[in-house]
Coordinates of C-alpha atoms in Angstrom, one line a residue:
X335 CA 72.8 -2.7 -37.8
X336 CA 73.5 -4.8 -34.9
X337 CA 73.8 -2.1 -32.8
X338 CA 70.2 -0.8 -33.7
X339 CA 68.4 -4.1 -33.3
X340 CA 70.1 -4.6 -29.9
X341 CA 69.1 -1.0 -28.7
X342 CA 66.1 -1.1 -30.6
X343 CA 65.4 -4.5 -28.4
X344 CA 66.9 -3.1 -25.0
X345 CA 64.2 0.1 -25.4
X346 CA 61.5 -2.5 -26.2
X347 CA 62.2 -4.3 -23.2
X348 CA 63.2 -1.5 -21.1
X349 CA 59.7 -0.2 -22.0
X350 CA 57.5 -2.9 -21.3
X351 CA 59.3 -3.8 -17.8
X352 CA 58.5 0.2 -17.1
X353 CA 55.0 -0.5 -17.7
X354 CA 54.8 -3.8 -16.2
X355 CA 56.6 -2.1 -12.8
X356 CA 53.7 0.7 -12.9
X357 CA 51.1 -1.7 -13.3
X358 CA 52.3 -3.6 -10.4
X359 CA 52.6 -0.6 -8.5
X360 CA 48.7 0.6 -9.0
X361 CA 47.9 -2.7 -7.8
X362 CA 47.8 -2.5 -4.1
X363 CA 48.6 -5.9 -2.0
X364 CA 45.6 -7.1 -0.4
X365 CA 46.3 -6.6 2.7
X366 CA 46.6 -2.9 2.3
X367 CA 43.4 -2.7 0.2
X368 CA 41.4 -4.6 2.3
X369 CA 40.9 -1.8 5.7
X370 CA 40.6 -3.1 9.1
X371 CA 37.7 -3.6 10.3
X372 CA 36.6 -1.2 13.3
X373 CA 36.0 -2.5 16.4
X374 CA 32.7 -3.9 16.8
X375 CA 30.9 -1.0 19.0
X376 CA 30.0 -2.2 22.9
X377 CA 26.6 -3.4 22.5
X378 CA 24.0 -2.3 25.1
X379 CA 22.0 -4.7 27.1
X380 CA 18.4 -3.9 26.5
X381 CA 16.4 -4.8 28.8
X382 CA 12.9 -5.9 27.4
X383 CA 10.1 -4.4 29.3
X384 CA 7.2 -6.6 29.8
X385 CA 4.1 -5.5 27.8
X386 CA 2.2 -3.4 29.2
X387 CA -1.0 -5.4 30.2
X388 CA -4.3 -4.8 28.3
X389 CA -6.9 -2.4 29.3
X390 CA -9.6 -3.1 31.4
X391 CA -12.4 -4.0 29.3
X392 CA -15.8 -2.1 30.1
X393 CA -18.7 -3.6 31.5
X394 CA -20.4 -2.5 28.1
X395 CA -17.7 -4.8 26.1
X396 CA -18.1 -7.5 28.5
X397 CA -22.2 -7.5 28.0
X398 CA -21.9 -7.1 24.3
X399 CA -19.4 -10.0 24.2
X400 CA -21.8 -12.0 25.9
X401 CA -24.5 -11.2 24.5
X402 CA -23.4 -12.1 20.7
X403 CA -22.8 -15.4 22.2
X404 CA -26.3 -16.3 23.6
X405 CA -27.0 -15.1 20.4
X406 CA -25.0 -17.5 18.8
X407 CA -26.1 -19.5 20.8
X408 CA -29.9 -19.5 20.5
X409 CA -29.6 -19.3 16.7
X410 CA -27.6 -22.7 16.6
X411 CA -29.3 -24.2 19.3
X412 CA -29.7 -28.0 18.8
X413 CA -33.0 -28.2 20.5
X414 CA -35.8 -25.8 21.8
X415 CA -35.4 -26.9 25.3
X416 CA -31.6 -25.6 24.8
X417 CA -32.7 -22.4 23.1
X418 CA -35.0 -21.3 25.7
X419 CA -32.4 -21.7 28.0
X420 CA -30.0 -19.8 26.1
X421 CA -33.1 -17.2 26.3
X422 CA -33.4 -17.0 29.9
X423 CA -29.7 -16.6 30.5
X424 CA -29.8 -13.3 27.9
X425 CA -32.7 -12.1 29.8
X426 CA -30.9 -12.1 33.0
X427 CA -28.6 -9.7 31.5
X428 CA -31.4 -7.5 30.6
X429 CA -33.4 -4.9 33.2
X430 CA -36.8 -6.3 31.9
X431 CA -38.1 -8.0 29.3
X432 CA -39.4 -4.9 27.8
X433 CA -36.1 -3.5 26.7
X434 CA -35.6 -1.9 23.7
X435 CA -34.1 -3.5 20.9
X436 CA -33.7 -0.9 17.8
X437 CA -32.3 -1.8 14.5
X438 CA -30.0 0.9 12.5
X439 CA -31.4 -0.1 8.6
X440 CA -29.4 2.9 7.4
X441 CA -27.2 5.4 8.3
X442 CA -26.1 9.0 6.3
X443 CA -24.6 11.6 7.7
X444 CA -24.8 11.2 11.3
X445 CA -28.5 10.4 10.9
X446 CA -29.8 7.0 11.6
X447 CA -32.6 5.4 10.2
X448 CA -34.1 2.6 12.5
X449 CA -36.3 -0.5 11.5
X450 CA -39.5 -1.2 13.4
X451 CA -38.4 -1.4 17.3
X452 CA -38.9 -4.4 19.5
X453 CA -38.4 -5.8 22.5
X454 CA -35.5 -7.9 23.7
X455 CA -38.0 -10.6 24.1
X456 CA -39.6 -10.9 20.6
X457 CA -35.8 -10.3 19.6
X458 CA -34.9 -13.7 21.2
X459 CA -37.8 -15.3 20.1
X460 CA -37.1 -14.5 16.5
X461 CA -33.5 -15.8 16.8
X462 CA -34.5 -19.0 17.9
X463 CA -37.5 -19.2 14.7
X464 CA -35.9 -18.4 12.1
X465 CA -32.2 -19.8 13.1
X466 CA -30.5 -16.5 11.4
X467 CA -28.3 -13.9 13.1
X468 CA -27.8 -11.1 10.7
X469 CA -26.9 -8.6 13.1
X470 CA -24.4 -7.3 15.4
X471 CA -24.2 -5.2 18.6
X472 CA -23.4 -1.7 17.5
X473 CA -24.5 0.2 21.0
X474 CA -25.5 -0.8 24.2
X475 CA -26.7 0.7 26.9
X476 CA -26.4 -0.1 30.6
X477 CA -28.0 1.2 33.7
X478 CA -26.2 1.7 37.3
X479 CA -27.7 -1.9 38.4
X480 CA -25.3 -3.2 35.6
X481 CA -28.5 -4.4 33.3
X482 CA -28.3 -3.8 29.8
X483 CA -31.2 -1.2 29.3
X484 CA -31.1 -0.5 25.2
X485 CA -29.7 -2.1 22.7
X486 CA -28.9 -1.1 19.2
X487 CA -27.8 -4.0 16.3
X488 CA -26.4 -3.4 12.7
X489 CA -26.7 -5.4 9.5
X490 CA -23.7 -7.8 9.5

């Protein structure tokens, strides 16, 4: 019986070094599991164009810029004096006195719908009474002297 229990013992153990060996042997080192890493591809110098400067603004941007600041302007003005001066200055800008001032009060399919018109002048003048700018510049017009010659304002 001996004999059996040492044999039965010597397959036991030559089993489980058999399995142990195979187990070992799936398990790759490392090293070998780990790849290389490729070489890091030559990198190209790019060479950063400068921006491309803005476009010109129009002489119609310009005026309307300008003109929402005298706007501003005579609406916040501390004084009248200072007002009437920030009057005079948008009436330069202007061909006369006289120009149109319409205001779009609703728009629907292409169609526009205008309040009463008025004149750059009683414009101003209304700026600087009630202290309120509730409109913006939505068109303006310019003639070949460079004068503003309509203008049209939205709701803000």
């Amino acid at each position: 019986m001996k004999q059996t229990l040492f044999s039965l013992s010597l397959r036991k153990t030559m089993f489980v070094a058999l399995i142990a060996m195979m187990a070992m042997g799936a398990c790759k080192s490392k090293k070998k599991a780990v790849a290389p890493a490729p070489a890091p591809a030559p990198k190209e110098e790019v060479v950063q164009q400068a921006p491309p400067p803005p476009p010109a603004r129009s002489a119609e941007e310009v005026a309307a810029e300008r003109l929402e600041n005298i706007f501003n302007s005579v609406t916040n003005a501390s004084s009248v004096n200072s007002a009437n001066q920030s009057i005079q200055e948008a009436l330069a800008m202007f061909s006369n006195q006289e120009t149109p001032v319409l205001i779009v009060i609703h728009e629907e399919n292409g169609i526009k719908d205008y309040d009463e018109p008025t004149t750059i002048k009683k414009y101003l003048e209304y700026l600087k009474d009630t202290k309120k700018n509730l409109n913006y510049i939505s068109d303006i017009r310019m003639d070949a002297s460079g004068k503003v010659s309509e203008l049209e304002l939205r709701r803000k």
